[in-house]
mmCIF file of C-alpha atoms in Angstrom:
data_model
loop_
_atom_site.group_PDB
_atom_site.id
_atom_site.type_symbol
_atom_site.label_atom_id
_atom_site.label_comp_id
_atom_site.label_asym_id
_atom_site.label_seq_id
_atom_site.Cartn_x
_atom_site.Cartn_y
_atom_site.Cartn_z
ATOM 1 C CA UNK A 184 40.280 7.608 3.158
ATOM 2 C CA UNK A 185 41.175 8.656 6.519
ATOM 3 C CA UNK A 186 38.659 11.440 7.840
ATOM 4 C CA UNK A 187 41.673 13.267 9.221
ATOM 5 C CA UNK A 188 43.377 13.840 5.536
ATOM 6 C CA UNK A 189 42.877 17.522 4.494
ATOM 7 C CA UNK A 190 41.820 17.388 0.431
ATOM 8 C CA UNK A 191 45.032 18.184 -1.293
ATOM 9 C CA UNK A 192 43.033 20.405 -3.998
ATOM 10 C CA UNK A 193 43.254 23.944 -3.215
ATOM 11 C CA UNK A 194 40.021 25.756 -3.496
ATOM 12 C CA UNK A 195 41.440 28.270 -6.158
ATOM 13 C CA UNK A 196 42.481 25.470 -7.943
ATOM 14 C CA UNK A 197 39.272 23.688 -8.212
ATOM 15 C CA UNK A 198 37.756 26.665 -9.214
ATOM 16 C CA UNK A 199 40.015 28.280 -11.764
ATOM 17 C CA UNK A 200 40.877 25.652 -14.275
ATOM 18 C CA UNK A 201 40.649 28.417 -16.878
ATOM 19 C CA UNK A 202 40.393 32.070 -16.584
ATOM 20 C CA UNK A 203 36.607 32.957 -16.247
ATOM 21 C CA UNK A 204 34.434 35.581 -14.676
ATOM 22 C CA UNK A 205 32.517 34.896 -11.618
ATOM 23 C CA UNK A 206 32.499 31.485 -9.751
ATOM 24 C CA UNK A 207 31.973 28.071 -11.839
ATOM 25 C CA UNK A 208 29.007 26.152 -11.069
ATOM 26 C CA UNK A 209 29.987 22.985 -9.009
ATOM 27 C CA UNK A 210 29.220 19.695 -10.717
ATOM 28 C CA UNK A 211 26.383 18.404 -8.604
ATOM 29 C CA UNK A 212 26.609 14.788 -9.901
ATOM 30 C CA UNK A 213 29.849 14.282 -8.822
ATOM 31 C CA UNK A 214 29.665 15.649 -5.581
ATOM 32 C CA UNK A 215 26.338 13.820 -4.840
ATOM 33 C CA UNK A 216 28.095 10.560 -5.836
ATOM 34 C CA UNK A 217 30.790 11.045 -3.697
ATOM 35 C CA UNK A 218 28.951 12.294 -0.702
ATOM 36 C CA UNK A 219 26.678 8.940 -0.834
ATOM 37 C CA UNK A 220 29.926 6.866 -0.756
ATOM 38 C CA UNK A 221 31.956 8.853 1.845
ATOM 39 C CA UNK A 222 29.134 10.731 4.047
ATOM 40 C CA UNK A 223 30.595 8.844 6.977
ATOM 41 C CA UNK A 224 34.044 10.697 6.447
ATOM 42 C CA UNK A 225 34.735 14.341 6.815
ATOM 43 C CA UNK A 226 33.752 17.109 4.379
ATOM 44 C CA UNK A 227 37.164 17.450 3.036
ATOM 45 C CA UNK A 228 37.171 13.545 2.168
ATOM 46 C CA UNK A 229 33.905 13.996 0.146
ATOM 47 C CA UNK A 230 35.736 17.573 -1.503
ATOM 48 C CA UNK A 231 38.579 15.512 -2.280
ATOM 49 C CA UNK A 232 36.479 12.658 -4.039
ATOM 50 C CA UNK A 233 34.527 14.779 -5.818
ATOM 51 C CA UNK A 234 37.528 16.741 -7.318
ATOM 52 C CA UNK A 235 36.661 20.196 -5.863
ATOM 53 C CA UNK A 236 37.623 22.376 -3.045
ATOM 54 C CA UNK A 237 35.986 22.119 0.201
ATOM 55 C CA UNK A 238 35.282 25.970 -0.043
ATOM 56 C CA UNK A 239 33.424 25.046 -3.440
ATOM 57 C CA UNK A 240 31.532 22.320 -1.742
ATOM 58 C CA UNK A 241 30.445 24.660 1.018
ATOM 59 C CA UNK A 242 29.408 27.515 -1.484
ATOM 60 C CA UNK A 243 27.313 24.923 -3.565
ATOM 61 C CA UNK A 244 25.513 23.424 -0.642
ATOM 62 C CA UNK A 245 25.943 25.796 2.403
ATOM 63 C CA UNK A 246 26.634 23.303 5.012
ATOM 64 C CA UNK A 247 26.901 19.527 5.975
ATOM 65 C CA UNK A 248 23.130 19.649 6.472
ATOM 66 C CA UNK A 249 22.720 21.297 3.056
ATOM 67 C CA UNK A 250 24.503 18.536 1.399
ATOM 68 C CA UNK A 251 22.578 15.802 3.210
ATOM 69 C CA UNK A 252 19.400 17.242 2.358
ATOM 70 C CA UNK A 253 20.695 17.487 -1.366
ATOM 71 C CA UNK A 254 21.563 13.717 -1.466
ATOM 72 C CA UNK A 255 18.747 12.810 0.462
ATOM 73 C CA UNK A 256 16.342 14.551 -2.229
ATOM 74 C CA UNK A 257 18.385 12.775 -5.036
ATOM 75 C CA UNK A 258 17.745 9.488 -3.463
ATOM 76 C CA UNK A 259 14.181 10.069 -2.675
ATOM 77 C CA UNK A 260 13.226 11.382 -6.165
ATOM 78 C CA UNK A 261 13.698 7.469 -7.319
ATOM 79 C CA UNK A 262 11.244 6.457 -4.549
ATOM 80 C CA UNK A 263 8.869 9.254 -5.406
ATOM 81 C CA UNK A 264 9.059 8.216 -9.200
ATOM 82 C CA UNK A 265 8.138 4.761 -8.618
ATOM 83 C CA UNK A 266 5.483 6.042 -6.253
ATOM 84 C CA UNK A 267 3.772 8.277 -8.770
ATOM 85 C CA UNK A 268 4.728 6.234 -11.848
ATOM 86 C CA UNK A 269 3.016 3.071 -10.274
ATOM 87 C CA UNK A 270 5.725 0.739 -10.091
ATOM 88 C CA UNK A 271 4.661 0.112 -6.569
ATOM 89 C CA UNK A 272 1.407 -1.766 -5.923
ATOM 90 C CA UNK A 273 -0.194 1.891 -5.237
ATOM 91 C CA UNK A 274 -2.397 1.783 -8.580
ATOM 92 C CA UNK A 275 -6.218 2.519 -8.622
ATOM 93 C CA UNK A 276 -7.033 -1.242 -8.401
ATOM 94 C CA UNK A 277 -5.043 -1.532 -5.065
ATOM 95 C CA UNK A 278 -7.147 -0.884 -1.730
ATOM 96 C CA UNK A 279 -5.991 2.234 0.000
ATOM 97 C CA UNK A 280 -5.139 0.140 3.029
ATOM 98 C CA UNK A 281 -2.863 -2.335 0.929
ATOM 99 C CA UNK A 282 -1.293 0.683 -0.734
ATOM 100 C CA UNK A 283 -0.392 2.441 2.719
ATOM 101 C CA UNK A 284 1.463 -1.217 3.555
ATOM 102 C CA UNK A 285 3.151 -1.257 0.254
ATOM 103 C CA UNK A 286 4.295 2.266 0.837
ATOM 104 C CA UNK A 287 5.516 1.689 4.498
ATOM 105 C CA UNK A 288 7.169 -1.610 2.988
ATOM 106 C CA UNK A 289 9.138 0.540 0.398
ATOM 107 C CA UNK A 290 10.428 3.322 2.631
ATOM 108 C CA UNK A 291 11.852 0.733 5.252
ATOM 109 C CA UNK A 292 13.668 -1.138 2.474
ATOM 110 C CA UNK A 293 14.861 2.338 0.844
ATOM 111 C CA UNK A 294 16.267 3.297 4.280
ATOM 112 C CA UNK A 295 17.978 0.179 4.556
ATOM 113 C CA UNK A 296 19.643 0.491 1.396
ATOM 114 C CA UNK A 297 20.771 3.830 2.043
ATOM 115 C CA UNK A 298 21.423 3.518 5.804
ATOM 116 C CA UNK A 299 24.484 5.633 6.363
ATOM 117 C CA UNK A 300 22.666 8.544 4.597
ATOM 118 C CA UNK A 301 19.531 8.054 6.588
ATOM 119 C CA UNK A 302 21.313 7.757 9.846
ATOM 120 C CA UNK A 303 23.050 11.146 9.209
ATOM 121 C CA UNK A 304 19.811 12.732 8.478
ATOM 122 C CA UNK A 305 17.735 11.359 11.194
ATOM 123 C CA UNK A 306 20.290 12.344 13.669
ATOM 124 C CA UNK A 307 20.308 15.735 12.507
ATOM 125 C CA UNK A 308 17.826 18.900 13.469
ATOM 126 C CA UNK A 309 14.582 19.538 11.739
ATOM 127 C CA UNK A 310 13.615 16.279 9.951
ATOM 128 C CA UNK A 311 10.078 16.363 10.922
ATOM 129 C CA UNK A 312 10.003 19.855 9.418
ATOM 130 C CA UNK A 313 11.542 18.788 5.953
ATOM 131 C CA UNK A 314 9.638 18.664 2.952
ATOM 132 C CA UNK A 315 10.890 15.092 2.501
ATOM 133 C CA UNK A 316 9.011 13.933 5.515
ATOM 134 C CA UNK A 317 6.360 16.464 4.769
ATOM 135 C CA UNK A 318 5.721 14.312 1.456
ATOM 136 C CA UNK A 319 5.821 11.106 3.290
ATOM 137 C CA UNK A 320 3.834 12.235 5.820
ATOM 138 C CA UNK A 321 1.052 13.752 3.441
ATOM 139 C CA UNK A 322 1.095 10.642 1.137
ATOM 140 C CA UNK A 323 0.388 8.418 4.120
ATOM 141 C CA UNK A 324 -2.168 10.187 5.698
ATOM 142 C CA UNK A 325 -4.137 10.412 2.305
ATOM 143 C CA UNK A 326 -3.921 6.887 2.123
ATOM 144 C CA UNK A 327 -5.172 6.203 5.719
ATOM 145 C CA UNK A 328 -8.090 8.765 5.429
ATOM 146 C CA UNK A 329 -9.107 6.891 1.865
ATOM 147 C CA UNK A 330 -9.101 3.471 3.577
ATOM 148 C CA UNK A 331 -10.903 4.694 6.676
ATOM 149 C CA UNK A 332 -13.280 7.084 5.131
ATOM 150 C CA UNK A 333 -15.142 8.971 7.742
ATOM 151 C CA UNK A 334 -12.869 8.131 10.717
ATOM 152 C CA UNK A 335 -12.497 10.724 13.425
ATOM 153 C CA UNK A 336 -10.594 14.111 12.178
ATOM 154 C CA UNK A 337 -6.859 13.793 13.236
ATOM 155 C CA UNK A 338 -6.830 10.034 13.493
ATOM 156 C CA UNK A 339 -5.182 9.723 9.992
ATOM 157 C CA UNK A 340 -2.642 12.586 10.964
ATOM 158 C CA UNK A 341 -1.590 11.020 14.247
ATOM 159 C CA UNK A 342 -1.553 7.361 12.611
ATOM 160 C CA UNK A 343 0.799 8.551 9.857
ATOM 161 C CA UNK A 344 3.041 9.959 12.355
ATOM 162 C CA UNK A 345 2.997 6.818 14.207
ATOM 163 C CA UNK A 346 3.950 4.473 11.496
ATOM 164 C CA UNK A 347 6.627 6.732 10.047
ATOM 165 C CA UNK A 348 8.125 6.728 13.385
ATOM 166 C CA UNK A 349 8.504 2.955 13.421
ATOM 167 C CA UNK A 350 10.558 3.505 10.533
ATOM 168 C CA UNK A 351 13.233 5.762 12.220
ATOM 169 C CA UNK A 352 16.481 4.109 11.252
ATOM 170 C CA UNK A 353 17.737 3.688 14.964
ATOM 171 C CA UNK A 354 14.924 1.843 15.774
ATOM 172 C CA UNK A 355 15.109 -0.429 12.767
ATOM 173 C CA UNK A 356 18.840 -1.141 13.823
ATOM 174 C CA UNK A 357 17.918 -2.057 17.315
ATOM 175 C CA UNK A 358 15.379 -4.480 16.306
ATOM 176 C CA UNK A 359 18.075 -6.278 13.820
ATOM 177 C CA UNK A 360 20.828 -5.994 16.599
ATOM 178 C CA UNK A 361 18.132 -7.955 18.895
ATOM 179 C CA UNK A 362 17.674 -10.577 16.515
ATOM 180 C CA UNK A 363 14.695 -9.859 14.516
ATOM 181 C CA UNK A 364 15.140 -10.583 10.648
ATOM 182 C CA UNK A 365 14.103 -8.245 7.922
ATOM 183 C CA UNK A 366 11.468 -10.166 6.691
ATOM 184 C CA UNK A 367 9.950 -10.414 10.456
ATOM 185 C CA UNK A 368 10.157 -6.520 10.692
ATOM 186 C CA UNK A 369 8.390 -6.347 7.324
ATOM 187 C CA UNK A 370 5.624 -8.664 8.276
ATOM 188 C CA UNK A 371 5.177 -7.239 11.706
ATOM 189 C CA UNK A 372 5.149 -3.664 10.140
ATOM 190 C CA UNK A 373 2.486 -4.567 7.581
ATOM 191 C CA UNK A 374 0.268 -6.206 10.467
ATOM 192 C CA UNK A 375 0.547 -3.131 12.573
ATOM 193 C CA UNK A 376 -0.061 -1.105 9.687
ATOM 194 C CA UNK A 377 -3.324 -2.867 8.542
ATOM 195 C CA UNK A 378 -4.488 -3.035 12.502
ATOM 196 C CA UNK A 379 -4.313 0.721 12.719
ATOM 197 C CA UNK A 380 -6.362 1.064 9.686
ATOM 198 C CA UNK A 381 -8.631 -1.212 10.544
ATOM 199 C CA UNK A 382 -9.169 0.409 14.091
ATOM 200 C CA UNK A 383 -9.886 3.800 12.492
ATOM 201 C CA UNK A 384 -12.338 1.900 10.356
ATOM 202 C CA UNK A 385 -14.168 0.328 13.511
ATOM 203 C CA UNK A 386 -14.103 3.654 15.338
ATOM 204 C CA UNK A 387 -15.987 5.200 12.365
ATOM 205 C CA UNK A 388 -18.327 2.389 12.340
ATOM 206 C CA UNK A 389 -18.950 2.750 15.882
ATOM 207 C CA UNK A 390 -19.781 6.216 15.589
ATOM 208 C CA UNK A 391 -22.335 5.877 12.727
ATOM 209 C CA UNK A 392 -24.063 3.377 14.941
ATOM 210 C CA UNK A 393 -23.929 5.506 17.755
#
């Protein structure tokens, strides 16, 4: 569908299937499904695919960024569930070092699976202040702190930001376009994460000996 084509569903028609008081609730599942497939298109294309008027869409989500955040939250919920339910190798029997590596690998694959959404989201403002980023950073920081117990204060905070920065979708796409395979990127990312955590451990041990 061309992004230039306006929705042919009038906003009032989408809201007034039958007489009622107030505004009807927008169907979030239908809207998010349409947005997932069509976010590269204009908002009117998303509204048309969801079967609602564009005004209804904006009232439900506030803005393009609001719709992006809602779709991101819906997608991320599945990943969070995998992490919290132990479907990833993040259980107590796995070392925190390897849990951090597994989490970063899951994030990389998640971003590539949802590349159009992630690209639109990461090009927008306020990504690092979002609750979604704070969750990712907080979990990774905790894993690093646990893996390098006693390291200098602030090391885990900094290292978690650095490791997440390496997963920015623009950077990942540049590496792939430059000839790196997905498997090569995954292996390099895992080696880098282990090296950073091991470095924090080394600094801790040196401080103890000093």
